[in-house]
Structures are given as structure tokens and as C-alpha cells.
XYZ file of C-alpha atoms in Angstrom:
356
model
C 107.816 34.718 101.184
C 105.752 33.524 104.157
C 102.584 35.069 105.612
C 104.531 37.180 108.105
C 106.632 38.651 105.319
C 103.548 39.558 103.305
C 102.026 41.155 106.409
C 105.096 43.347 106.978
C 105.252 44.229 103.280
C 101.580 45.231 103.343
C 102.108 47.500 106.346
C 105.077 49.178 104.677
C 103.111 49.725 101.461
C 100.161 51.211 103.346
C 102.471 53.565 105.240
C 104.381 54.698 102.155
C 101.265 55.170 100.013
C 99.437 56.949 102.853
C 102.282 59.385 103.550
C 102.787 60.085 99.841
C 99.061 60.700 99.424
C 98.985 63.050 102.426
C 102.006 65.071 101.300
C 101.407 65.272 97.543
C 97.626 65.669 97.249
C 97.328 69.314 98.445
C 100.189 70.249 96.111
C 98.819 68.533 93.017
C 95.021 68.639 93.376
C 92.590 71.546 93.287
C 90.975 72.835 96.459
C 87.540 71.314 95.792
C 89.148 67.910 95.203
C 91.083 68.213 98.455
C 87.839 69.113 100.206
C 86.132 65.987 98.849
C 89.069 63.775 99.769
C 89.034 65.174 103.297
C 85.529 63.890 103.980
C 86.512 60.530 102.461
C 89.331 60.265 105.012
C 87.014 61.243 107.865
C 84.429 58.644 106.895
C 87.173 56.032 106.583
C 87.963 56.589 110.285
C 84.272 55.938 110.972
C 84.454 52.762 108.855
C 87.430 51.557 110.913
C 85.429 51.983 114.105
C 82.831 49.491 112.856
C 85.557 47.269 111.379
C 86.887 46.827 114.910
C 83.491 46.282 116.551
C 81.925 44.010 113.949
C 84.806 42.644 111.909
C 87.010 41.640 114.843
C 84.730 41.823 117.878
C 81.829 40.051 116.190
C 79.350 42.669 117.490
C 76.803 43.602 114.815
C 76.163 47.288 115.547
C 73.545 49.158 113.516
C 74.039 52.263 115.633
C 77.547 53.409 114.797
C 76.079 56.643 113.481
C 74.765 57.328 117.010
C 78.317 57.686 118.340
C 79.323 59.561 115.192
C 76.496 62.063 115.647
C 77.133 62.404 119.385
C 80.734 63.322 118.677
C 79.701 65.935 116.113
C 77.006 67.509 118.300
C 79.196 67.418 121.411
C 81.956 69.294 119.629
C 79.547 71.858 118.155
C 77.802 72.571 121.457
C 81.048 72.723 123.435
C 82.695 75.046 120.914
C 79.863 77.582 121.098
C 80.150 77.578 124.882
C 83.927 77.363 125.310
C 85.351 78.940 122.160
C 88.637 76.997 122.214
C 88.721 73.537 120.659
C 91.048 71.519 122.922
C 88.405 70.562 125.491
C 85.563 70.198 122.927
C 87.714 67.767 120.936
C 88.343 65.658 124.020
C 84.658 65.773 124.973
C 83.698 64.655 121.456
C 85.720 61.482 122.093
C 84.929 60.928 125.773
C 81.143 61.396 125.651
C 80.464 58.869 122.826
C 82.873 56.446 124.514
C 81.027 56.822 127.829
C 77.667 56.378 126.098
C 78.965 53.264 124.315
C 80.273 51.909 127.621
C 76.936 52.502 129.354
C 74.900 51.006 126.525
C 77.311 48.118 126.106
C 77.252 47.322 129.828
C 73.507 46.698 129.804
C 73.690 44.756 126.529
C 76.662 42.507 127.204
C 76.183 41.923 130.906
C 72.491 41.395 130.221
C 73.435 38.473 127.955
C 71.506 39.881 125.003
C 71.900 37.837 121.817
C 73.533 39.159 118.651
C 70.277 39.759 116.787
C 68.856 41.879 119.593
C 72.144 43.790 119.836
C 71.585 45.014 116.294
C 67.963 45.903 117.025
C 68.850 47.813 120.205
C 71.652 49.834 118.584
C 69.401 50.684 115.639
C 66.620 51.741 118.022
C 68.990 53.985 119.963
C 70.037 55.676 116.723
C 66.427 56.323 115.709
C 65.627 57.690 119.188
C 68.526 60.136 118.952
C 67.456 61.150 115.433
C 63.870 61.882 116.474
C 64.948 63.596 119.693
C 67.414 65.972 118.031
C 65.045 66.532 115.104
C 62.406 67.806 117.553
C 64.530 70.595 119.046
C 63.574 73.415 116.683
C 62.917 76.714 118.390
C 64.881 79.141 120.561
C 63.912 77.342 123.775
C 66.034 74.337 122.817
C 69.574 75.337 123.601
C 72.516 74.241 125.721
C 74.202 77.365 126.956
C 74.993 79.546 123.958
C 74.417 76.737 121.448
C 70.993 76.437 119.824
C 70.237 72.898 118.705
C 68.227 74.050 115.701
C 66.126 70.912 115.246
C 65.949 69.721 111.640
C 67.846 72.851 110.554
C 70.923 71.711 112.455
C 73.720 73.824 113.884
C 75.482 76.018 111.294
C 78.626 78.107 111.624
C 80.519 75.743 113.925
C 83.903 77.282 114.858
C 86.875 75.345 113.431
C 89.530 73.468 115.328
C 92.549 75.380 116.520
C 95.980 74.386 117.681
C 95.854 73.102 121.267
C 95.303 75.978 123.709
C 95.894 78.543 120.927
C 92.520 79.983 119.959
C 93.978 82.438 117.457
C 95.594 79.746 115.261
C 92.786 77.873 113.507
C 93.117 74.949 111.097
C 92.252 75.826 107.485
C 90.918 73.519 104.748
C 94.358 72.255 103.792
C 95.167 71.684 107.438
C 91.931 69.683 107.804
C 93.086 67.393 104.993
C 96.390 66.786 106.759
C 94.580 66.210 110.053
C 92.003 63.812 108.563
C 94.565 61.798 106.587
C 97.004 61.682 109.491
C 94.188 60.599 111.814
C 93.233 57.816 109.407
C 96.813 56.528 109.253
C 97.237 56.697 113.031
C 93.893 54.949 113.550
C 94.789 52.195 111.100
C 98.224 51.473 112.531
C 96.968 51.887 116.089
C 94.288 49.264 115.503
C 96.847 46.967 113.878
C 98.969 47.202 117.026
C 95.914 46.634 119.206
C 94.861 43.560 117.244
C 98.401 42.161 117.311
C 98.430 42.387 121.121
C 97.018 39.832 123.541
C 93.809 41.872 123.760
C 93.344 41.669 120.002
C 93.936 37.933 119.883
C 91.431 37.408 122.693
C 88.631 39.406 121.042
C 89.161 37.476 117.805
C 89.041 34.244 119.777
C 85.799 35.367 121.412
C 84.377 36.158 117.986
C 85.237 32.681 116.752
C 84.017 30.742 119.795
C 82.748 32.664 122.805
C 82.055 29.589 124.928
C 85.556 28.218 124.426
C 87.111 31.572 125.399
C 84.973 31.614 128.526
C 86.132 28.097 129.448
C 89.734 29.263 129.070
C 89.155 31.825 131.814
C 88.385 34.995 129.838
C 85.306 37.123 130.431
C 83.763 37.758 126.969
C 81.483 40.451 128.377
C 84.394 42.608 129.557
C 86.319 42.260 126.288
C 83.233 42.997 124.201
C 82.499 46.055 126.338
C 86.054 47.337 125.891
C 85.894 46.779 122.121
C 82.514 48.498 121.889
C 83.802 51.469 123.899
C 86.899 51.902 121.730
C 84.729 51.792 118.606
C 82.407 54.429 120.084
C 85.367 56.704 120.859
C 86.700 56.386 117.293
C 83.265 57.138 115.831
C 82.936 60.197 118.088
C 86.338 61.450 116.935
C 85.253 61.018 113.304
C 82.091 62.977 114.109
C 84.171 65.830 115.504
C 86.254 65.950 112.315
C 83.083 65.856 110.206
C 81.591 68.807 112.083
C 84.787 70.730 111.346
C 84.838 69.747 107.707
C 81.472 71.303 106.901
C 81.135 73.686 109.881
C 77.623 72.271 110.120
C 75.818 69.346 111.720
C 72.173 68.243 111.442
C 70.000 65.329 112.686
C 70.504 63.468 109.398
C 73.841 62.396 110.838
C 71.825 60.004 113.033
C 69.667 58.810 110.140
C 68.986 55.255 109.060
C 70.712 55.837 105.715
C 73.917 56.825 107.479
C 73.794 53.731 109.707
C 73.235 51.398 106.755
C 75.972 53.055 104.734
C 78.635 52.292 107.348
C 77.690 48.608 107.339
C 77.831 48.531 103.531
C 81.368 49.949 103.606
C 82.527 47.081 105.807
C 80.687 44.414 103.792
C 82.027 45.614 100.448
C 85.598 46.090 101.646
C 85.734 42.881 103.628
C 84.727 42.104 107.173
C 87.629 40.897 109.318
C 90.107 43.292 107.712
C 91.081 46.904 108.364
C 92.193 48.032 104.925
C 89.029 46.583 103.354
C 86.519 48.932 105.061
C 88.783 51.885 104.200
C 88.797 50.905 100.522
C 85.059 50.181 100.585
C 84.293 53.511 102.234
C 86.382 55.610 99.861
C 85.254 53.676 96.773
C 81.542 53.899 97.539
C 81.732 57.597 98.422
C 83.602 58.310 95.200
C 81.072 56.278 93.201
C 78.157 58.090 94.859
C 79.717 61.469 94.075
C 80.482 60.447 90.485
C 76.945 59.214 89.850
C 75.489 62.369 91.373
C 77.737 64.644 89.324
C 77.103 62.892 86.013
C 73.318 62.709 86.044
C 71.820 63.704 82.689
C 70.088 67.067 82.802
C 67.383 66.212 80.295
C 65.842 63.327 78.433
C 62.503 61.567 78.559
C 63.515 58.086 77.395
C 63.822 55.118 79.755
C 67.627 55.090 79.939
C 67.758 58.788 80.824
C 65.335 58.218 83.668
C 67.332 55.241 84.940
C 70.678 57.036 84.842
C 69.114 60.082 86.488
C 68.411 57.932 89.566
C 71.871 57.656 91.140
C 70.717 55.810 94.325
C 69.060 53.126 92.166
C 72.243 52.565 90.159
C 74.351 52.498 93.300
C 71.963 50.043 94.952
C 72.061 47.655 91.998
C 75.858 47.801 91.915
C 76.124 47.113 95.636
C 73.654 44.201 95.557
C 75.490 42.613 92.634
C 78.818 43.166 94.382
C 77.661 41.546 97.618
C 76.147 38.570 95.789
C 79.194 37.975 93.602
C 81.858 38.806 96.212
C 80.324 37.741 99.552
C 83.631 37.864 101.455
C 84.403 41.398 100.366
C 86.936 42.891 98.004
C 90.132 42.557 100.069
C 89.575 38.924 101.198
C 88.741 37.987 97.600
C 92.002 39.537 96.349
C 93.915 37.844 99.177
C 92.442 34.451 98.261
C 93.282 35.073 94.618
C 96.870 35.979 95.492
C 97.295 32.894 97.662
C 95.874 30.715 94.894
C 98.345 32.142 92.365
C 101.266 31.642 94.769
C 100.192 28.066 95.442
C 100.065 27.270 91.739
C 103.472 28.856 91.231
C 104.973 26.732 94.006
C 103.379 23.601 92.578
C 104.880 24.348 89.149
C 108.264 24.991 90.737
C 108.044 21.729 92.705
C 107.161 19.785 89.546
C 110.118 21.366 87.783
C 112.527 19.982 90.382
C 111.108 16.457 90.345
C 113.717 13.861 89.284
C 113.235 12.627 85.741
C 113.500 8.935 84.902
C 116.632 8.180 82.857
C 116.120 6.760 79.416
């Protein structure tokens, strides 16, 4: 089987496994498990947004949580003022996309280098965090929505069916929506990357000067990629605000920004399924370590295992050092190596033998 055949087979497997997971999970799992899996799916959409920007566009963005938080806050504020979720959902996508387009215009058309791109996006995230964190008090409000400062915005109204305020989406419906959104985002990005636009942005990532000599404008393609990634992150933020009915400034925090980058690194930069696997795996590991902390004990091992972030950090550092390409590229290389050896054995088996 050639590379194209493996690609088609992989897409079919992802579709079948994704649909089976979406249909069977609410019927087989308990409600708290479904609730946990829902946030995993939402964060996987966020991971895909950075997978597009960094993995394929070559744009190192430390501020993906800025678009994520903007989407969440935009939805929350619009829902308290409008009361019906169709327009707030659209605004939660459009506003982060517009902000990404504005920020990206000044960065890309200003010819800012890659290192400074990361610094600028990180700075923007910290500015938004400090700004929203300083809005405690009744005087900080947008219409009927109080920003709440470090306390956040609680009691966010849930999504409803388009233009039908009375029919809201329950917890099980949120799981279907989050999982379906993840599948649509994945396959939509696969189509985008298979198009001429996708091939051009990959070419720009590999050699920007050569793409420019061929007549393409790298600034325009980078801006478009950055804008699409901002829109996807804003959509994930809207789903996250619905999942917990709450949003706070920590959504803009440095830990959130670093976590998204870790998902992509662990799963494999330059792939789409890798960041999804990295995101879900790390979230599950974080939840498992937090749930299994020992309640007592004064010895050294009890203290170590009681510190879940320390354990997770050691695991991640070891993983990055031992698997620098990421999990999915490593497995792909291993599979290709096994296939190559199998073909070599088969070729040796068909070699003519010298007659005695």
C-alpha cells in the first residue's frame, strides 16, 4: 500500500472511531465521565487551532489563549445582553478572528521575525489577563454583563438551538456538539491543507524566500492562517464557556498558553491528529494525577506523589527529550521502518538462487 492509500485509510479510521465514540459514549459512560470528556473535546479544538498556525503555518504563537479567552468572554457578555445564543456564538468566532487579523496585519506586514512574534503574542495575552483581572466592582460592566474581575462571570446561559431560545442544549447535547465540532474541525482542516492554499502555507513554512520568488505573498497567507486559527480558538472558547457556565481571567493565563504549546509538541508538530492525542492524553493524565493524590503521609515519596504538577512536568520533559518529533511522527517513522524491512525481506525472498 502506498502513502496515498495509508492516508485514506487513516482518514476512514479517524471518522469511524470518532463517530463510534460520539454515539456510544453517552450510552455507556456515566454523566461525570461524559462531562470530563466534553472538555477534552473542546480543548482538542483549541489544540487544532495552534496545530494549523504553528505546525503548518510555521507561526510560533504563545497567545492562542488570548483568542480562546476572547471567544469565551464575548459569548458570555453577548448572552447576558441578548439572551439568545445564535448571535453570541457568531460573535465569539468573529471577534477573535478580527482581533487576530488586526494583530497579524501589524506583525506580518511589519516584517517582524519569528522570535518577536512569540514575544508579542505572549505580551498580548498577559495584557488581556491583567486588564480583565482588574475589572472587579459593579462599575465594570458591558450592558447587563458584569465582568467580575478575578471572580469571573458565573451563571452564563447555555447555548440553544438557532433562533429557538426555549430549546437549550443540555450536558449530553454539549458532548455531541463538542465531539461533532472536533470531527468537523479536523476534517475541515484536512481539506484546507489538501487544497492549493494548504500547500502554499506549508511551502512558506519550509522556505519563505523561495515561495516569495515564485510569486506568492507570504504575509497574506500567514495573515489568513493566523486569522483562521484565531476563529477556531474563539469557537473553542465559546464551547468552554458553555461547558462550565463560567469564565474567569485565568483563561488568559500563562499556564493556559504554555499548555496549548505542550499539547502540540507532545502530539507532534506538523500533524493534526497528533495535537488532538496530545491534548486528550495530557488532560487525562493531569486529571488522573490530581484524583489519585495520597491524602496523608509524611515520607518523601508521599510528598512527591502529592505534587501532581511536578510529576506531570517530569513526564513531559522526559517525553520531549526522548521523543523530540512528537508521538504521532515517531509512530509513523516506526511504521515506515517496519514496512521497509518487510519489503526488503520480500525482495530477498524473490532473488534468483544459484543452481548447484
